[in-house]
CSV table of C-alpha atoms and ligand atoms in Angstrom, one decimal:
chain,number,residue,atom,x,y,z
A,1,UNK,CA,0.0,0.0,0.0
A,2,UNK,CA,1.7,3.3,-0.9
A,3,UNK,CA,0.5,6.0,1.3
A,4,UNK,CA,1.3,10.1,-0.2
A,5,UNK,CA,1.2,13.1,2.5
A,6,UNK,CA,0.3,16.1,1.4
A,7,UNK,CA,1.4,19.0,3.4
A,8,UNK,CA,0.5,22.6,3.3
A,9,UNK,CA,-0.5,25.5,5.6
A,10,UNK,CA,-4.2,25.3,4.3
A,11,UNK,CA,-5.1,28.7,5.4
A,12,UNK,CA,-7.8,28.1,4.2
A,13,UNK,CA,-8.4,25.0,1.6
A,14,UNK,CA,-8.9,26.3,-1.5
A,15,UNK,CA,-10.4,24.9,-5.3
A,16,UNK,CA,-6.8,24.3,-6.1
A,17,UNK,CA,-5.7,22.1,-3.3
A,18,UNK,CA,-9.0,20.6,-3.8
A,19,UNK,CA,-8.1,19.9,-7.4
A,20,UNK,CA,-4.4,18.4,-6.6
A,21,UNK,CA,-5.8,16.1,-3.7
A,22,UNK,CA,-8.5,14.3,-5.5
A,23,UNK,CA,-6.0,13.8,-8.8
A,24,UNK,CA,-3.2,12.6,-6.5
A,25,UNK,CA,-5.7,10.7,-4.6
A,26,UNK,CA,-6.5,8.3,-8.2
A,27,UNK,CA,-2.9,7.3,-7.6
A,28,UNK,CA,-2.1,6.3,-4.5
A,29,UNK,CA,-4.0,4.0,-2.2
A,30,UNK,CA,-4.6,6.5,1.0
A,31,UNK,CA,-4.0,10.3,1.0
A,32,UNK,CA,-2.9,12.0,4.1
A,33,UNK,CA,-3.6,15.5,4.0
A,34,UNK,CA,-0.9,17.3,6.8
A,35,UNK,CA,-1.8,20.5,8.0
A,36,UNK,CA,1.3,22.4,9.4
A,37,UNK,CA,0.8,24.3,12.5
A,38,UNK,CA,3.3,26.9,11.7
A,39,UNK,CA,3.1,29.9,13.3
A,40,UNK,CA,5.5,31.9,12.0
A,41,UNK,CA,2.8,32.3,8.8
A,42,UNK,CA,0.3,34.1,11.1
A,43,UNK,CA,-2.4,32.3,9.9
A,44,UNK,CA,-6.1,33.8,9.5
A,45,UNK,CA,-7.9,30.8,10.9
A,46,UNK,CA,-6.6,28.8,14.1
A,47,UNK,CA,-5.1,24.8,13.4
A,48,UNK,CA,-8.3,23.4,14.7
A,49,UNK,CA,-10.5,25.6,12.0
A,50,UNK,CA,-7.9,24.6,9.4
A,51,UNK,CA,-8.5,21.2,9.6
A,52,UNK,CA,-12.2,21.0,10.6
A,53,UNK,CA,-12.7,22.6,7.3
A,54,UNK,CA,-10.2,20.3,5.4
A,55,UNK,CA,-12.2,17.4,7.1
A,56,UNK,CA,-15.2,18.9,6.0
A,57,UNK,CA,-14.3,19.5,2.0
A,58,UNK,CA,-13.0,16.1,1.6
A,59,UNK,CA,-15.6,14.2,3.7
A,60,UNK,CA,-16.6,12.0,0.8
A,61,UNK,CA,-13.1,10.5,-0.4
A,62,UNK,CA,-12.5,7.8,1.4
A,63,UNK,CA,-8.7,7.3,1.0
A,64,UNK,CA,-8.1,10.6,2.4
A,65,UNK,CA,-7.4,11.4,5.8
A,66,UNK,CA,-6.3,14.5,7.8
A,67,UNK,CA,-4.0,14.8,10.3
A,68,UNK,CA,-1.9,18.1,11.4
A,69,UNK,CA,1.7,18.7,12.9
A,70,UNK,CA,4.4,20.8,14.3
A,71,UNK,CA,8.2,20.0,13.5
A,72,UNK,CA,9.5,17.6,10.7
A,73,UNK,CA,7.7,17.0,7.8
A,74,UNK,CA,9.8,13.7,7.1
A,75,UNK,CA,9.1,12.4,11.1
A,76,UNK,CA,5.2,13.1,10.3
A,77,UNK,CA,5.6,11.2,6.9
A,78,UNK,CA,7.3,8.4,8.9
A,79,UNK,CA,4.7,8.2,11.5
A,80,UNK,CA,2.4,7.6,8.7
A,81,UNK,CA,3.8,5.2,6.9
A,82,UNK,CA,3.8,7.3,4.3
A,83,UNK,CA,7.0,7.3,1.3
A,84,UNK,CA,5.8,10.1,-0.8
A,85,UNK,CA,5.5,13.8,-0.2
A,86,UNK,CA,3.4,15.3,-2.8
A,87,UNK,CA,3.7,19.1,-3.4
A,88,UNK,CA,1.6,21.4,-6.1
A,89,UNK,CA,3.3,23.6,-8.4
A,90,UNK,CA,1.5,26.8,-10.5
A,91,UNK,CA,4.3,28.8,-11.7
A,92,UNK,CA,8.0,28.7,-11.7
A,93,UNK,CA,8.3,31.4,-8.7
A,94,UNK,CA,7.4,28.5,-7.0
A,95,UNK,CA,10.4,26.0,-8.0
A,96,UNK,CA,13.4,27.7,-6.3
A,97,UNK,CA,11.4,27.2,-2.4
A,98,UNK,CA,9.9,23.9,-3.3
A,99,UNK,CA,13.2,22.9,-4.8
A,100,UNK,CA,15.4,23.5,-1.5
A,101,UNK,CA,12.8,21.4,0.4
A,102,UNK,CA,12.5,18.6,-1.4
A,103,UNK,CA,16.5,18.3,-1.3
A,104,UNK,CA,16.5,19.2,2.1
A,105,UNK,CA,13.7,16.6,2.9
A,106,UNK,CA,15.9,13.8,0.9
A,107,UNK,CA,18.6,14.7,3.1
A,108,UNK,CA,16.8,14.0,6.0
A,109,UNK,CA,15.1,10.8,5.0
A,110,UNK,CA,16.1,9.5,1.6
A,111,UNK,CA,13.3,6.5,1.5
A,112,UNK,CA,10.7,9.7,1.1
A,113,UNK,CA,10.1,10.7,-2.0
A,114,UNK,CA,8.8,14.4,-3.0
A,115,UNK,CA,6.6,14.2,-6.4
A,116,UNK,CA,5.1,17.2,-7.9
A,117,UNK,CA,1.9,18.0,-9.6
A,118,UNK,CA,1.0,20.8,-12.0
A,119,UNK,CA,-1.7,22.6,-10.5
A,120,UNK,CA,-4.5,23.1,-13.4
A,121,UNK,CA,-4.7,25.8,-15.6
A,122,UNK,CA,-8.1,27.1,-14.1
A,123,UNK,CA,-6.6,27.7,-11.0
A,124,UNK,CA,-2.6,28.6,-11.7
A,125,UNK,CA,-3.5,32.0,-10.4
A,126,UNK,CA,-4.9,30.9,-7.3
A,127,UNK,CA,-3.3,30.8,-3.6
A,128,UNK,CA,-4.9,30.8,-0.2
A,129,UNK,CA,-3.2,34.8,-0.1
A,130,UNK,CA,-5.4,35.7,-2.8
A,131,UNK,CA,-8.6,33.8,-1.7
A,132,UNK,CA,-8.5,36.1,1.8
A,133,UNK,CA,-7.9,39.2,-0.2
A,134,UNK,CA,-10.9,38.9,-2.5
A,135,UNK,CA,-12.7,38.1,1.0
A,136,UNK,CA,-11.3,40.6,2.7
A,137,UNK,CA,-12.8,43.3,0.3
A,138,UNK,CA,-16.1,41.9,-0.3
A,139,UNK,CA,-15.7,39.7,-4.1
A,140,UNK,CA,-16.9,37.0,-4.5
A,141,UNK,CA,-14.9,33.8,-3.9
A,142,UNK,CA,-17.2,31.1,-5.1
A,143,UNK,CA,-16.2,28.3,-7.3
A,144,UNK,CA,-12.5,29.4,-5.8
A,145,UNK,CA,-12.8,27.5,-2.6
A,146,UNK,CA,-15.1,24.8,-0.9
A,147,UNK,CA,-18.8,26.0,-0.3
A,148,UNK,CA,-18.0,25.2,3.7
A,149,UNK,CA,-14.8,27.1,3.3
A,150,UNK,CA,-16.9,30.1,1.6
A,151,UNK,CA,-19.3,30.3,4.6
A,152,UNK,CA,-16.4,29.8,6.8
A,153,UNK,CA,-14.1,32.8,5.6
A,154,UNK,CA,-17.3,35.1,5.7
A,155,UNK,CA,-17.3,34.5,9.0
A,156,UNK,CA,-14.4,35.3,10.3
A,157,UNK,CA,-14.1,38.5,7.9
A,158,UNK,CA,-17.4,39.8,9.3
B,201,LIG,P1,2.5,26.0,2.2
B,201,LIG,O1,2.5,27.0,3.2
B,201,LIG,O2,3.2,24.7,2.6
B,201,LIG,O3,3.0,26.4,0.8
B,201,LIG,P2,-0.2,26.0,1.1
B,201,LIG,O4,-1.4,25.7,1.8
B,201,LIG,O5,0.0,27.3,0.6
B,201,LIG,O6,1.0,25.6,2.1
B,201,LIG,O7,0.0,25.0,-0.1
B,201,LIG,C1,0.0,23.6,0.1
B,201,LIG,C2,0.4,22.9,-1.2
B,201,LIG,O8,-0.7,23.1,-2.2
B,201,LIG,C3,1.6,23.4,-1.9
B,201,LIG,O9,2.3,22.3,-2.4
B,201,LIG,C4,1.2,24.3,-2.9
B,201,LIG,O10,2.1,24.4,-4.0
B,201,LIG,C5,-0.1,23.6,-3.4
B,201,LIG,N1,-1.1,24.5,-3.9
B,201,LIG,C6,-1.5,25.7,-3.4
B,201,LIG,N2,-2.4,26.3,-4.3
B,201,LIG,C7,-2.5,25.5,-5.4
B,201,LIG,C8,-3.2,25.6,-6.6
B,201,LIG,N3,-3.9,26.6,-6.9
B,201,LIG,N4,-3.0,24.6,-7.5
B,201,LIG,C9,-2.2,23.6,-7.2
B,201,LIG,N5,-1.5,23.4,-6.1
B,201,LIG,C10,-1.6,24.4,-5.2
């Protein structure tokens, strides 16, 4: 059984993950989606909200579960029994970073393999960042983000 972590602030789940996950879920046989606590991101929502509204957008895929952590990304791969680390890419701005930590990530644990996937053309533009400041101002964010995660993120805007 080959089990694929994917790990990402989430702040908050947007169409794009969305999209990635259920692709990347057709190829592997269980899907953990990691939610980082990482603090130094000042996330809008807390890690609880995070990842009650993961839980809620992916409620009807069965091979996916989600779990969160603090620390190494390889130790919560390992805890899984996880041997792939899959991470989205939209444009090359986004190679250099993703580039150093998959390296770094061998380094640390060379059984783990990071795989990427192209994020769809439909939503190359589109970022958690941009998704709060559409919010933020009023626009209208549906069709970019989970219907729970709309109602959500109107919320704690309000
Ligand atoms: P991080 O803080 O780890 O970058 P994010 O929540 O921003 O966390 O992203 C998690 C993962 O999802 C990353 O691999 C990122 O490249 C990917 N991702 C984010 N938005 C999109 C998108 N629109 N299409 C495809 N992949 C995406």
């Amino acid at each position: 059984m080959i089990v694929a972590v994917v790990p990402g602030s989430f702040d908050p789940i947007t169409a794009g993950h969305m999209d990635i996950i259920k692709r990347v879920s057709n190829l592997y046989d269980k899907v953990i989606i990691g939610v980082v606590v990482n603090p130094s991101k000042k996330p809008l929502f807390s890690l609880e909200d995070r990842v009650k509204m993961v839980k809620e957008a992916i409620r009807d895929n069965k091979k996916i579960e989600v779990d969160s952590f603090n620390g190494l990304l390889v130790e919560f791969v390992k805890k899984h029994g996880a041997r792939v680390i899959i991470r989205g890419l939209r444009a090359v701005s986004d190679f250099e970073h993703e580039f150093q930590m998959a390296q770094l990530n061998r380094r640390l644990n060379s059984d783990v393999e990071t795989m990427f996937v192209m994020a769809s053309p439909e939503y190359a533009y589109l970022s958690s960042s941009v998704v709060k400041e559409i919010a933020q101002y009023g626009g209208n964010i549906s069709g970019l983000v989970p219907p729970n995660v709309d109602e959500s993120l109107r919320d704690a805007l309000a």
